[in-house]
Amino acid sequence: MAEQAVAKMQLSGPDIASPRANGKYVVGVPMWMWVNTSPTTFGPNSASATAGGVTVLATARVTKIVWAMGDGSAVTCNGAGTPYAASDGMQESPTCGHTYARTSASQTGGRFTVTATSTWTVDWQVNGGGESGQLVETRQSQMQVAMGEVQVVR
């Protein structure tokens, strides 16, 4: 029944806010990654399922997001990330970021495929029965990122 409750939640992959598909990114400059949060993309999200007079209540939350950056590296973030502000300048994200060391020019379409995989931890309990447990679910989102480089010409 816990799985039935999870199905009602319609959990999805991360709603990637940054990097943006139309963004301009440069080798060696820290990239900040973050996601928009909602009950279906980050949680918390709760639902129940009932059968034979027994009701199970389940609550799901994203406990981590693993970003496969397309350049062979992966970054694990334990939250939604911190939105970038212009006042942050060239510093690294305090919560979730990556710095590319090479361009995406050699990739298909000239872009890296970034895959964000969220791990949902689902706590469930039987109302009035005292039984409880935990499930783990994963969901993915992908996007394409162009990574260029800047050269100084004198």
Short mmCIF file of C-alpha atoms in Angstrom, two decimals:
data_model
loop_
_atom_site.label_atom_id
_atom_site.label_comp_id
_atom_site.label_asym_id
_atom_site.label_seq_id
_atom_site.Cartn_x
_atom_site.Cartn_y
_atom_site.Cartn_z
CA MET A 1 0.00 0.00 0.00
CA ALA A 2 2.93 2.36 0.56
CA GLU A 3 3.78 2.02 -3.13
CA GLN A 4 0.17 2.90 -4.02
CA ALA A 5 0.47 6.05 -1.91
CA VAL A 6 3.75 6.93 -3.67
CA ALA A 7 2.10 6.49 -7.08
CA LYS A 8 -0.53 9.07 -6.08
CA MET A 9 2.20 11.64 -5.37
CA GLN A 10 3.32 11.80 -9.03
CA LEU A 11 6.96 12.33 -8.06
CA SER A 12 9.14 13.60 -10.88
CA GLY A 13 12.76 14.43 -11.60
CA PRO A 14 14.37 17.68 -10.51
CA ASP A 15 12.99 20.91 -11.98
CA ILE A 16 16.38 22.27 -13.05
CA ALA A 17 16.60 26.05 -12.66
CA SER A 18 20.35 26.26 -13.31
CA PRO A 19 22.20 25.51 -15.41
CA ARG A 20 19.87 26.81 -18.12
CA ALA A 21 19.76 25.29 -21.59
CA ASN A 22 20.14 28.74 -23.18
CA GLY A 23 22.77 29.92 -20.69
CA LYS A 24 26.30 30.96 -21.64
CA TYR A 25 28.92 29.12 -19.61
CA VAL A 26 32.69 29.34 -19.68
CA VAL A 27 35.46 26.86 -18.87
CA GLY A 28 37.07 27.60 -15.52
CA VAL A 29 34.18 29.72 -14.20
CA PRO A 30 32.19 28.12 -11.37
CA MET A 31 28.72 26.98 -12.39
CA TRP A 32 26.01 27.16 -9.74
CA MET A 33 23.38 24.42 -9.84
CA TRP A 34 19.97 24.61 -8.20
CA VAL A 35 16.45 23.33 -8.68
CA ASN A 36 12.99 24.84 -8.28
CA THR A 37 11.14 23.17 -5.44
CA SER A 38 7.56 21.92 -5.45
CA PRO A 39 5.79 18.95 -3.85
CA THR A 40 6.25 16.82 -7.00
CA THR A 41 9.86 17.81 -7.78
CA PHE A 42 11.43 18.16 -4.32
CA GLY A 43 8.88 17.56 -1.58
CA PRO A 44 7.68 17.20 0.96
CA ASN A 45 4.77 15.37 -0.61
CA SER A 46 2.25 13.21 1.25
CA ALA A 47 -0.45 10.78 0.18
CA SER A 48 -2.35 7.84 1.63
CA ALA A 49 -3.73 4.55 0.39
CA THR A 50 -6.42 2.42 2.01
CA ALA A 51 -7.26 -1.26 1.59
CA GLY A 52 -9.28 -3.57 3.81
CA GLY A 53 -9.77 -0.90 6.46
CA VAL A 54 -6.02 -0.22 6.78
CA THR A 55 -4.63 3.17 5.78
CA VAL A 56 -0.99 3.87 5.01
CA LEU A 57 0.27 7.46 5.05
CA ALA A 58 3.48 8.16 3.11
CA THR A 59 5.62 11.31 3.00
CA ALA A 60 8.36 11.78 0.39
CA ARG A 61 11.32 14.21 0.36
CA VAL A 62 14.35 14.57 -1.88
CA THR A 63 17.39 13.74 0.24
CA LYS A 64 20.04 14.28 -2.43
CA ILE A 65 20.53 15.13 -6.08
CA VAL A 66 23.42 13.63 -8.04
CA TRP A 67 24.41 15.67 -11.07
CA ALA A 68 26.23 13.81 -13.88
CA MET A 69 27.84 16.75 -15.62
CA GLY A 70 28.50 15.16 -19.02
CA ASP A 71 32.27 15.60 -18.74
CA GLY A 72 32.76 12.42 -16.71
CA SER A 73 32.33 14.06 -13.31
CA ALA A 74 29.46 13.82 -10.84
CA VAL A 75 28.45 16.22 -8.07
CA THR A 76 26.28 15.18 -5.11
CA CYS A 77 24.19 17.93 -3.54
CA ASN A 78 22.25 17.43 -0.32
CA GLY A 79 19.70 20.14 -0.96
CA ALA A 80 18.07 22.22 -3.67
CA GLY A 81 21.18 24.34 -4.21
CA THR A 82 21.65 28.08 -3.82
CA PRO A 83 20.40 30.48 -6.51
CA TYR A 84 23.14 32.63 -8.04
CA ALA A 85 23.03 36.40 -7.71
CA ALA A 86 25.20 38.83 -9.67
CA SER A 87 26.70 40.01 -6.37
CA ASP A 88 28.21 36.50 -5.97
CA GLY A 89 30.66 37.29 -8.78
CA MET A 90 33.04 34.47 -9.68
CA GLN A 91 32.90 32.58 -6.39
CA GLU A 92 31.87 28.93 -6.13
CA SER A 93 28.39 27.98 -4.99
CA PRO A 94 28.27 27.37 -1.23
CA THR A 95 25.98 24.35 -1.70
CA CYS A 96 26.03 22.89 -5.22
CA GLY A 97 28.36 23.69 -8.07
CA HIS A 98 30.84 22.49 -10.67
CA THR A 99 33.67 24.00 -12.69
CA TYR A 100 34.23 22.58 -16.17
CA ALA A 101 37.83 22.10 -17.27
CA ARG A 102 37.10 21.72 -21.01
CA THR A 103 34.66 22.90 -23.63
CA SER A 104 31.73 20.92 -24.95
CA ALA A 105 32.80 21.48 -28.56
CA SER A 106 33.64 17.79 -29.14
CA GLN A 107 30.26 16.59 -27.81
CA THR A 108 27.23 15.72 -29.94
CA GLY A 109 25.54 19.01 -30.79
CA GLY A 110 28.37 20.88 -29.08
CA ARG A 111 26.77 20.44 -25.66
CA PHE A 112 27.26 18.38 -22.53
CA THR A 113 24.27 16.29 -21.42
CA VAL A 114 23.65 17.05 -17.74
CA THR A 115 21.59 14.48 -15.85
CA ALA A 116 20.19 15.32 -12.42
CA THR A 117 19.02 12.28 -10.42
CA SER A 118 16.98 12.94 -7.31
CA THR A 119 16.78 10.39 -4.51
CA TRP A 120 13.40 10.48 -2.80
CA THR A 121 13.18 9.04 0.70
CA VAL A 122 9.63 7.96 1.49
CA ASP A 123 8.65 7.40 5.12
CA TRP A 124 5.41 5.48 5.59
CA GLN A 125 3.30 4.36 8.53
CA VAL A 126 0.08 2.49 9.11
CA ASN A 127 -2.50 4.65 10.86
CA GLY A 128 -3.29 3.11 14.22
CA GLY A 129 -1.20 0.01 13.52
CA GLY A 130 2.24 1.10 14.61
CA GLU A 131 3.95 -0.40 11.54
CA SER A 132 6.26 1.87 9.59
CA GLY A 133 9.05 1.76 7.07
CA GLN A 134 10.99 3.57 4.40
CA LEU A 135 11.16 3.34 0.61
CA VAL A 136 13.68 4.92 -1.74
CA GLU A 137 12.72 6.17 -5.19
CA THR A 138 14.82 7.90 -7.87
CA ARG A 139 13.78 10.22 -10.68
CA GLN A 140 15.85 11.92 -13.41
CA SER A 141 15.85 15.07 -15.51
CA GLN A 142 18.24 15.97 -18.32
CA MET A 143 19.32 19.07 -20.14
CA GLN A 144 21.99 20.18 -22.60
CA VAL A 145 24.67 22.73 -21.66
CA ALA A 146 27.06 24.50 -24.03
CA MET A 147 30.44 25.15 -22.45
CA GLY A 148 32.70 27.63 -24.25
CA GLU A 149 36.00 29.25 -23.56
CA VAL A 150 37.27 32.79 -23.56
CA GLN A 151 40.59 33.67 -25.14
CA VAL A 152 42.31 36.97 -24.72
CA VAL A 153 43.56 38.47 -27.98
CA ARG A 154 46.09 41.28 -27.96
#
